[in-house]
């Protein structure tokens, strides 16, 4: 069991991520943490894994834990064995095998005599059979590093498995192996991921938000259904508040008008009856005080309803206000944009593909490019766009404009401010106030407009780029997305999905996220071997 009691945690100079937070995860269950960027999902995993300690509170974990981190930079100088914390056991086994009988080696090995066989089997299972346990992680691809740590699960056979965005760099085959591992695992599993296929293998979703941790007893599809119910109820509450506000304002106006008419009639009657001037002034002052008191009562009621309405609207999903309204492409559907004939590329170690490629890309198509890690997906994109020339064959291209969005969103100038960057898209001569309104709509408040783009997270970079595209008056004829959902939380994946679904130009996507590909309406696949 994992038990967090009254946990508080925050980074120096920042607000508390957790304050008096409690969480219980029973043994042999599979659960996932979801929530927007900055809610502390990865931090919570690190605390469970013992990587960091809370400021206050207690964490009780009685079982062995294996942690697969999201980032591997800190491990590059370590060997595979050191990363998996099996180097001492392997060394002890070797010493014993060589005839050394020091008791310390037997204590370290702890009767784990088949450690080498497990290592070999695990590495082979993850397609790493040619790897040496003594080689460092430096030089390995992101997918290979992830597979090293996933192999460590099979080697260590822990009671608790902690996974932070494990599918970010995995190809389709690697993902299938991971899904099978989680599906068959008897251990307690806790996952942070945007991979909805993976999230559907869990039996509990914990949602982290500013209000704390909410529990949903089911997989991601169940969670999404419950959120839709909550969202519908929220919209109903908003509509009810809007009606109440309108009614309160009408009531205020009617009451004040009626009061003014009665006061006017009273004044006329008093004048006709010859009431003394001093008494008239007293009556007038009393009437004004009553009117002021009446206005105050109505204003307080309207203010209360308005505050409630504002709170409800602030709970609406951000994807609803960040939708990009793409203009239609000027190219007619079906026009051949790119024709490649018998192309290949040579990096100096032979051709990239076993067989030369021939293909056509037509206007309006929505194409996914698939293949294992190292199969040349990104290289193919560079060839088709003319950024690289093929070693063999030829490529004919018509005149069209395109935008290439890679995993790092490198279109964004890191040295530019947020405001200056989106201004580069302002070909429609929008006023400064309109540009800043759009920045606010994409959740960039006034304090961030002069911030350098290089300081943005992956999700923020996506939102900034979508903001720029919403400002532009020229829809690209082709959009190319290279692993667009990597490093995005579920909210930002949803924002991207909503934007791309309404785009009517040509779309090419490199992605292993099958749910994302289905939701954006892919109609053709190119599979590289």
Coordinates of C-alpha atoms in Angstrom, one line a residue:
X1 CA 0.0 0.0 0.0
X2 CA 1.0 3.6 -0.7
X3 CA -0.1 6.0 2.0
X4 CA 0.4 9.8 1.9
X5 CA -0.8 11.6 5.0
X6 CA -1.0 15.5 5.3
X7 CA 1.7 16.0 2.6
X8 CA 2.9 19.5 1.9
X9 CA 5.4 20.4 -0.8
X10 CA 6.6 23.4 -2.7
X11 CA 9.7 24.6 -4.5
X12 CA 11.7 27.5 -3.1
X13 CA 10.1 30.9 -4.1
X14 CA 7.0 29.3 -5.4
X15 CA 3.5 28.4 -4.1
X16 CA 2.8 25.1 -2.5
X17 CA 2.0 22.3 -4.9
X18 CA 0.5 20.2 -2.2
X19 CA -0.9 21.4 1.2
X20 CA -2.1 18.9 3.8
X21 CA -2.8 16.4 0.9
X22 CA -3.8 12.8 1.5
X23 CA -3.7 9.9 -0.9
X24 CA -4.1 6.1 -0.4
X25 CA -3.3 3.6 -3.2
X26 CA -4.1 0.0 -2.3
X27 CA -1.7 -2.8 -3.1
X28 CA -2.1 -4.7 -6.4
X29 CA -4.1 -1.9 -8.0
X30 CA -3.3 0.1 -11.2
X31 CA -3.9 3.8 -11.1
X32 CA -3.0 7.0 -13.0
X33 CA -2.5 10.6 -12.0
X34 CA -4.0 13.1 -14.4
X35 CA -4.2 16.9 -14.4
X36 CA -2.9 20.1 -16.1
X37 CA 0.7 21.0 -16.4
X38 CA 2.1 22.4 -13.1
X39 CA -0.3 20.5 -10.9
X40 CA 2.6 18.4 -9.5
X41 CA 2.0 15.0 -11.1
X42 CA 5.7 14.2 -11.6
X43 CA 6.6 15.7 -8.2
X44 CA 4.1 13.4 -6.5
X45 CA 5.6 10.4 -8.3
X46 CA 9.1 11.4 -7.2
X47 CA 7.9 11.6 -3.6
X48 CA 6.3 8.1 -3.8
X49 CA 9.6 6.8 -5.4
X50 CA 11.6 8.4 -2.6
X51 CA 13.5 10.7 -5.0
X52 CA 12.4 13.8 -3.0
X53 CA 11.0 14.4 0.4
X54 CA 7.8 16.4 1.4
X55 CA 8.1 19.5 3.5
X56 CA 5.6 18.1 5.9
X57 CA 3.6 15.0 6.4
X58 CA 4.3 11.3 6.2
X59 CA 4.7 8.8 3.3
X60 CA 4.4 5.1 4.2
X61 CA 5.5 2.5 1.7
X62 CA 6.4 -0.9 2.9
X63 CA 7.1 -2.6 -0.5
X64 CA 10.0 -2.4 -3.0
X65 CA 9.7 0.4 -5.6
X66 CA 11.0 0.7 -9.2
X67 CA 10.8 4.2 -10.8
X68 CA 10.9 5.0 -14.5
X69 CA 11.5 8.7 -14.8
X70 CA 10.4 11.0 -17.6
X71 CA 13.8 12.6 -18.2
X72 CA 17.1 10.7 -18.4
X73 CA 19.7 13.4 -18.6
X74 CA 21.0 12.7 -15.1
X75 CA 21.8 9.1 -16.0
X76 CA 23.8 9.6 -19.2
X77 CA 27.2 9.1 -17.4
X78 CA 26.0 5.9 -15.7
X79 CA 26.2 2.4 -17.0
X80 CA 23.0 0.4 -17.7
X81 CA 23.7 -1.7 -14.7
X82 CA 24.2 1.4 -12.5
X83 CA 21.0 2.9 -13.7
X84 CA 19.1 -0.2 -12.8
X85 CA 20.9 -0.5 -9.5
X86 CA 22.1 -4.0 -10.2
X87 CA 25.8 -3.2 -10.7
X88 CA 26.8 -4.3 -7.1
X89 CA 24.9 -7.6 -7.4
X90 CA 26.5 -8.4 -10.8
X91 CA 29.9 -7.5 -9.4
X92 CA 29.3 -9.7 -6.3
X93 CA 28.2 -12.6 -8.5
X94 CA 31.4 -12.2 -10.6
X95 CA 33.6 -12.2 -7.5
X96 CA 31.9 -15.4 -6.2
X97 CA 32.2 -17.1 -9.6
X98 CA 35.9 -16.2 -9.6
X99 CA 36.4 -18.0 -6.3
X100 CA 36.3 -15.2 -3.8
X101 CA 34.4 -16.2 -0.7
X102 CA 34.2 -13.0 1.3
X103 CA 30.9 -12.9 3.2
X104 CA 30.1 -9.4 1.9
X105 CA 29.6 -10.6 -1.6
X106 CA 27.1 -13.3 -0.6
X107 CA 25.2 -10.6 1.4
X108 CA 25.1 -8.3 -1.6
X109 CA 23.9 -11.1 -3.9
X110 CA 21.3 -12.2 -1.5
X111 CA 20.8 -15.6 -3.2
X112 CA 19.9 -13.8 -6.5
X113 CA 21.9 -16.4 -8.5
X114 CA 19.9 -16.0 -11.8
X115 CA 20.4 -12.2 -12.0
X116 CA 22.5 -12.5 -15.2
X117 CA 19.9 -14.7 -17.0
X118 CA 17.1 -12.3 -16.0
X119 CA 19.1 -9.3 -17.4
X120 CA 19.7 -11.1 -20.7
X121 CA 16.1 -12.2 -21.0
X122 CA 14.8 -8.7 -20.2
X123 CA 17.1 -6.9 -22.6
X124 CA 16.2 -9.4 -25.4
X125 CA 12.5 -8.8 -24.6
X126 CA 12.8 -5.1 -25.2
X127 CA 14.9 -5.4 -28.3
X128 CA 18.2 -4.5 -26.6
X129 CA 19.9 -7.9 -26.8
X130 CA 23.1 -6.4 -28.4
X131 CA 23.5 -4.0 -25.4
X132 CA 26.2 -4.4 -22.8
X133 CA 25.2 -3.8 -19.2
X134 CA 28.5 -1.9 -18.7
X135 CA 27.8 0.6 -21.5
X136 CA 26.7 4.1 -20.5
X137 CA 23.3 5.6 -21.4
X138 CA 25.0 8.5 -23.3
X139 CA 24.5 8.1 -27.0
X140 CA 21.3 6.1 -26.7
X141 CA 18.1 7.4 -28.2
X142 CA 15.2 8.4 -25.9
X143 CA 13.3 5.3 -26.8
X144 CA 16.3 3.1 -26.0
X145 CA 16.8 4.7 -22.6
X146 CA 13.1 4.2 -21.8
X147 CA 13.4 0.5 -22.8
X148 CA 16.4 0.1 -20.6
X149 CA 14.4 1.2 -17.6
X150 CA 11.4 -0.9 -18.6
X151 CA 13.7 -3.9 -18.8
X152 CA 14.7 -3.0 -15.3
X153 CA 11.1 -3.8 -14.1
X154 CA 11.4 -7.3 -15.3
X155 CA 14.9 -7.7 -13.8
X156 CA 14.0 -6.2 -10.3
X157 CA 10.4 -7.6 -10.1
X158 CA 9.3 -4.9 -7.7
X159 CA 6.1 -4.7 -5.7
X160 CA 5.4 -1.1 -6.9
X161 CA 6.0 0.3 -10.4
X162 CA 6.1 4.0 -10.8
X163 CA 6.0 5.3 -14.5
X164 CA 6.3 8.9 -15.6
X165 CA 5.3 9.4 -19.2
X166 CA 6.8 6.1 -20.3
X167 CA 5.5 6.1 -23.9
X168 CA 6.9 9.5 -24.8
X169 CA 9.8 8.1 -26.9
X170 CA 8.5 4.6 -27.6
X171 CA 7.7 3.3 -31.1
X172 CA 4.5 1.3 -31.7
X173 CA 6.2 -2.0 -31.0
X174 CA 7.6 -0.7 -27.7
X175 CA 4.2 0.6 -26.7
X176 CA 2.6 -2.8 -27.3
X177 CA 5.2 -4.4 -25.1
X178 CA 4.5 -1.8 -22.4
X179 CA 0.7 -2.3 -22.6
X180 CA 1.3 -6.1 -22.2
X181 CA 3.5 -5.5 -19.2
X182 CA 1.0 -3.3 -17.4
X183 CA -2.0 -5.5 -18.4
X184 CA -0.3 -8.6 -16.9
X185 CA 1.4 -6.9 -13.9
X186 CA 0.4 -8.1 -10.4
X187 CA 2.4 -5.3 -8.8
X188 CA 0.9 -1.9 -7.7
X189 CA 1.2 0.4 -10.7
X190 CA 1.1 4.2 -10.6
X191 CA 1.3 6.0 -14.0
X192 CA 1.5 9.6 -15.3
X193 CA 0.8 9.6 -19.0
X194 CA -1.1 11.3 -21.8
X195 CA -1.3 7.9 -23.7
X196 CA -5.0 7.1 -23.4
X197 CA -4.5 3.5 -24.5
X198 CA -2.2 3.1 -21.5
X199 CA -4.6 5.0 -19.2
X200 CA -7.4 2.6 -20.1
X201 CA -5.4 -0.2 -18.5
X202 CA -5.8 1.2 -15.0
X203 CA -8.7 0.8 -12.6
X204 CA -8.5 4.2 -10.8
X205 CA -7.9 7.8 -12.0
X206 CA -6.6 10.4 -9.5
X207 CA -7.2 13.9 -10.8
X208 CA -4.9 16.6 -9.4
X209 CA -6.3 20.2 -9.5
X210 CA -6.2 23.3 -7.4
X211 CA -9.0 21.9 -5.4
X212 CA -6.9 18.8 -4.4
X213 CA -7.1 15.2 -5.5
X214 CA -10.3 13.7 -6.8
X215 CA -10.8 10.0 -7.2
X216 CA -12.6 8.3 -10.2
X217 CA -13.0 4.6 -9.8
X218 CA -12.4 3.4 -13.4
X219 CA -10.2 3.7 -16.4
X220 CA -9.6 6.8 -18.5
X221 CA -12.7 6.3 -20.7
X222 CA -14.9 6.1 -17.5
X223 CA -13.1 9.2 -16.2
X224 CA -13.7 11.1 -19.5
X225 CA -17.4 10.2 -19.4
X226 CA -17.7 11.4 -15.8
X227 CA -16.0 14.7 -16.7
X228 CA -18.5 15.2 -19.6
X229 CA -21.3 14.7 -17.1
X230 CA -19.7 17.2 -14.7
X231 CA -19.1 19.6 -17.7
X232 CA -22.7 19.4 -18.7
X233 CA -23.8 20.1 -15.1
X234 CA -21.4 23.1 -15.1
X235 CA -22.9 24.5 -18.3
X236 CA -26.4 24.1 -16.8
X237 CA -25.3 25.9 -13.6
X238 CA -23.8 28.7 -15.7
X239 CA -27.0 29.1 -17.8
X240 CA -29.0 29.1 -14.5
X241 CA -26.7 31.8 -13.0
X242 CA -27.0 33.8 -16.2
X243 CA -30.8 33.7 -16.1
X244 CA -30.7 34.6 -12.4
X245 CA -28.4 37.6 -13.1
X246 CA -30.6 38.8 -15.9
X247 CA -33.7 38.5 -13.7
X248 CA -32.0 40.2 -10.8
X249 CA -31.0 43.2 -13.0
X250 CA -34.6 43.4 -14.4
X251 CA -36.0 43.3 -10.9
X252 CA -33.6 46.1 -9.8
X253 CA -34.6 48.3 -12.7
X254 CA -38.4 47.6 -12.2
X255 CA -38.1 48.3 -8.4
X256 CA -36.2 51.5 -8.8
X257 CA -38.6 52.7 -11.6
X258 CA -41.6 52.0 -9.4
X259 CA -39.9 53.7 -6.4
X260 CA -39.2 56.8 -8.5
X261 CA -42.8 57.0 -9.8
X262 CA -44.2 56.7 -6.2
X263 CA -41.7 59.3 -5.0
X264 CA -42.7 61.7 -7.8
X265 CA -46.4 61.2 -7.0
X266 CA -45.8 61.8 -3.3
X267 CA -43.9 65.0 -4.0
X268 CA -46.7 66.3 -6.2
X269 CA -49.3 65.5 -3.5
X270 CA -47.2 67.2 -0.9
X271 CA -46.7 70.3 -2.9
X272 CA -50.5 70.6 -3.6
X273 CA -51.3 70.1 0.1
X274 CA -49.0 72.9 1.1
X275 CA -46.4 71.0 3.1
X276 CA -43.8 73.3 4.6
X277 CA -40.4 73.5 2.8
X278 CA -38.4 72.1 5.7
X279 CA -40.7 69.1 5.9
X280 CA -40.5 68.7 2.1
X281 CA -36.6 68.5 2.4
X282 CA -36.9 66.0 5.2
X283 CA -39.2 63.8 3.1
X284 CA -37.0 64.1 0.1
X285 CA -33.9 63.1 2.1
X286 CA -35.7 60.1 3.5
X287 CA -36.8 59.1 0.0
X288 CA -33.2 59.4 -1.3
X289 CA -32.0 57.3 1.7
X290 CA -34.5 54.6 0.9
X291 CA -33.6 54.6 -2.8
X292 CA -29.9 54.3 -1.9
X293 CA -30.6 51.5 0.5
X294 CA -32.8 49.7 -2.1
X295 CA -30.0 50.1 -4.7
X296 CA -27.5 48.7 -2.2
X297 CA -29.6 45.6 -1.6
X298 CA -30.0 44.9 -5.3
X299 CA -26.3 45.6 -6.0
X300 CA -25.2 43.2 -3.3
X301 CA -27.5 40.5 -4.7
X302 CA -26.3 41.1 -8.3
X303 CA -22.7 41.2 -7.2
X304 CA -23.1 37.8 -5.4
X305 CA -24.6 36.2 -8.5
X306 CA -21.9 37.8 -10.8
X307 CA -19.1 36.4 -8.5
X308 CA -20.7 33.0 -8.6
X309 CA -21.0 33.1 -12.4
X310 CA -17.4 34.2 -12.7
X311 CA -16.2 31.3 -10.6
X312 CA -18.3 28.8 -12.7
X313 CA -16.9 30.2 -16.0
X314 CA -13.4 29.9 -14.7
X315 CA -14.0 26.1 -14.3
X316 CA -14.8 25.7 -18.0
X317 CA -12.3 23.6 -19.9
X318 CA -9.6 25.7 -21.5
X319 CA -9.9 23.9 -24.8
X320 CA -13.3 25.6 -25.4
X321 CA -11.7 29.1 -25.5
X322 CA -8.5 28.1 -27.3
X323 CA -10.0 26.7 -30.5
X324 CA -8.1 27.8 -33.7
X325 CA -10.4 28.9 -36.5
X326 CA -8.3 27.8 -39.5
X327 CA -9.1 29.4 -42.9
X328 CA -9.6 26.9 -45.7
X329 CA -6.6 26.1 -47.9
X330 CA -6.8 27.8 -51.4
X331 CA -5.7 24.5 -53.1
X332 CA -8.5 22.4 -54.6
X333 CA -8.9 18.9 -53.1
X334 CA -7.0 16.1 -54.8
X335 CA -4.3 18.2 -56.4
X336 CA -0.9 16.4 -56.4
X337 CA 1.4 18.4 -54.1
X338 CA 4.4 16.0 -53.9
X339 CA 5.4 13.1 -56.2
X340 CA 8.3 11.0 -55.1
X341 CA 9.8 8.3 -57.3
X342 CA 12.2 5.6 -56.2
X343 CA 13.7 7.8 -53.4
X344 CA 16.2 6.7 -50.7
X345 CA 18.7 8.4 -48.5
X346 CA 22.2 7.4 -47.5
X347 CA 23.8 8.6 -44.2
X348 CA 27.1 7.0 -45.2
X349 CA 26.3 3.6 -43.8
X350 CA 24.1 2.4 -46.7
X351 CA 20.6 3.2 -47.7
X352 CA 18.1 4.1 -45.0
X353 CA 15.3 2.0 -46.5
X354 CA 15.6 -1.6 -47.8
X355 CA 13.5 -0.7 -50.8
X356 CA 13.2 2.7 -52.6
X357 CA 10.0 4.6 -51.9
X358 CA 7.5 5.9 -54.4
X359 CA 4.5 7.9 -53.2
X360 CA 2.2 10.9 -53.9
X361 CA 0.7 13.4 -51.5
X362 CA -2.5 15.0 -52.6
X363 CA -4.2 18.2 -51.3
X364 CA -6.7 17.5 -48.5
X365 CA -5.3 14.1 -47.5
X366 CA -4.7 13.3 -43.8
X367 CA -1.7 11.0 -43.6
X368 CA 0.1 9.3 -40.8
X369 CA 3.7 8.2 -41.1
X370 CA 4.5 5.2 -39.0
X371 CA 7.6 3.0 -38.3
X372 CA 9.9 1.8 -35.6
X373 CA 12.5 4.1 -34.0
X374 CA 15.2 4.8 -36.5
X375 CA 13.1 3.9 -39.6
X376 CA 13.5 7.3 -41.1
X377 CA 10.2 9.0 -40.5
X378 CA 11.6 12.5 -39.8
X379 CA 14.1 12.1 -42.7
X380 CA 11.2 11.3 -45.1
X381 CA 9.5 14.5 -44.0
X382 CA 12.6 16.6 -44.6
X383 CA 12.9 15.0 -48.1
X384 CA 9.3 15.6 -49.0
X385 CA 9.6 19.3 -47.9
X386 CA 12.8 19.8 -49.9
X387 CA 14.9 20.5 -46.8
X388 CA 17.1 17.5 -47.8
X389 CA 17.8 16.0 -51.2
X390 CA 17.4 12.2 -51.7
X391 CA 20.5 10.1 -52.5
X392 CA 18.5 8.2 -55.1
X393 CA 15.4 9.0 -57.1
X394 CA 13.6 12.3 -57.6
X395 CA 10.9 14.4 -55.9
X396 CA 8.6 16.8 -57.8
X397 CA 6.8 19.5 -55.8
X398 CA 4.1 22.0 -56.7
X399 CA 3.9 25.5 -55.2
X400 CA 2.3 25.3 -51.8
X401 CA 3.0 26.8 -48.3
X402 CA 3.5 24.5 -45.3
X403 CA 4.2 24.7 -41.6
X404 CA 6.3 22.0 -39.9
X405 CA 5.8 21.5 -36.2
X406 CA 8.3 19.3 -34.6
X407 CA 8.5 17.8 -31.1
X408 CA 10.4 20.8 -29.7
X409 CA 8.2 23.4 -31.5
X410 CA 11.5 24.9 -32.9
X411 CA 9.5 27.3 -35.1
X412 CA 9.4 29.4 -32.0
X413 CA 12.3 31.9 -31.6
X414 CA 13.6 31.3 -28.0
X415 CA 15.1 34.8 -27.8
X416 CA 11.8 36.5 -28.8
X417 CA 9.2 37.6 -26.3
X418 CA 5.7 36.0 -26.5
X419 CA 4.1 39.2 -27.9
X420 CA 6.8 39.7 -30.5
X421 CA 6.6 36.1 -31.7
X422 CA 2.8 36.1 -32.2
X423 CA 3.2 39.4 -34.0
X424 CA 5.1 37.6 -36.8
X425 CA 1.8 35.9 -37.7
X426 CA -0.1 39.2 -37.7
X427 CA -0.5 39.5 -41.5
X428 CA -4.1 40.7 -41.0
X429 CA -2.9 43.9 -39.2
X430 CA -4.8 43.3 -36.0
X431 CA -4.6 46.0 -33.4
X432 CA -2.3 45.6 -30.4
X433 CA -5.3 45.2 -28.1
X434 CA -6.7 42.5 -30.3
X435 CA -3.4 40.5 -30.3
X436 CA -3.2 40.8 -26.5
X437 CA -6.8 39.7 -26.2
X438 CA -5.9 36.5 -28.2
X439 CA -2.8 35.9 -26.0
X440 CA -5.1 36.1 -22.9
X441 CA -7.5 33.7 -24.6
X442 CA -4.7 31.2 -24.9
X443 CA -3.9 31.6 -21.2
X444 CA -1.0 34.0 -21.5
X445 CA -1.7 36.8 -19.0
X446 CA -0.3 40.3 -19.1
X447 CA 2.7 39.4 -16.9
X448 CA 3.9 36.9 -19.5
X449 CA 3.7 39.0 -22.7
X450 CA 7.4 40.2 -22.3
X451 CA 8.6 36.7 -21.2
X452 CA 11.2 35.0 -23.4
X453 CA 9.8 32.1 -25.4
X454 CA 12.8 29.9 -24.4
X455 CA 11.3 29.8 -20.8
X456 CA 8.1 28.1 -21.9
X457 CA 7.2 24.4 -21.3
X458 CA 6.1 22.1 -24.1
X459 CA 2.4 22.7 -23.5
X460 CA 3.0 26.5 -23.4
X461 CA 4.9 26.4 -26.6
X462 CA 2.0 24.5 -28.3
X463 CA -0.5 27.1 -27.0
X464 CA 1.7 30.0 -28.2
X465 CA 2.1 28.5 -31.7
X466 CA -1.7 27.8 -31.9
X467 CA -2.3 31.5 -30.8
X468 CA 0.0 32.6 -33.7
X469 CA -1.9 30.5 -36.2
X470 CA -5.2 31.9 -34.9
X471 CA -3.9 35.4 -35.6
X472 CA -2.7 34.7 -39.1
X473 CA -5.0 35.3 -42.1
X474 CA -3.2 32.8 -44.3
X475 CA -4.0 29.1 -43.6
X476 CA -1.1 26.8 -44.5
X477 CA -1.8 24.4 -47.4
X478 CA 0.0 21.7 -45.4
X479 CA 0.6 21.1 -41.7
X480 CA 3.2 18.5 -40.7
X481 CA 3.3 17.3 -37.1
X482 CA 6.2 15.3 -35.8
X483 CA 5.3 13.4 -32.6
X484 CA 3.0 16.4 -31.6
X485 CA 1.6 14.8 -28.4
X486 CA 5.0 14.0 -26.8
X487 CA 5.5 15.9 -23.6
X488 CA 2.0 17.3 -23.6
X489 CA -0.5 16.7 -20.8
X490 CA -4.0 15.5 -21.6
X491 CA -5.5 19.0 -21.6
X492 CA -3.0 20.2 -24.2
X493 CA -3.5 17.1 -26.3
X494 CA -7.2 17.9 -26.3
X495 CA -6.5 21.5 -27.3
X496 CA -4.4 20.3 -30.3
X497 CA -6.9 17.7 -31.3
X498 CA -9.8 20.2 -31.4
X499 CA -7.7 22.6 -33.5
X500 CA -6.5 20.0 -36.0
X501 CA -10.0 18.4 -36.5
X502 CA -11.3 21.7 -38.0
X503 CA -8.3 22.1 -40.4
X504 CA -9.2 21.4 -44.1
X505 CA -5.8 21.5 -45.7
X506 CA -3.3 18.7 -46.1
X507 CA -2.1 17.0 -42.9
X508 CA 0.9 14.8 -42.3
X509 CA 1.5 13.3 -38.9
X510 CA 4.2 11.3 -37.3
X511 CA 2.7 9.7 -34.2
X512 CA 2.4 6.5 -32.3
X513 CA -0.7 7.8 -30.4
X514 CA -3.4 5.7 -32.0
X515 CA -6.2 7.5 -30.2
X516 CA -5.0 10.9 -31.3
X517 CA -4.7 9.7 -34.9
X518 CA -8.2 8.4 -34.9
X519 CA -9.6 11.6 -33.4
X520 CA -8.1 13.8 -36.0
X521 CA -9.4 11.7 -38.9
X522 CA -6.4 10.1 -40.5
X523 CA -7.4 8.5 -43.7
X524 CA -4.1 7.0 -45.0
X525 CA -1.0 5.4 -43.5
X526 CA 2.6 5.3 -44.8
X527 CA 4.5 2.6 -43.0
X528 CA 8.3 2.6 -43.1
X529 CA 10.4 -0.6 -42.5

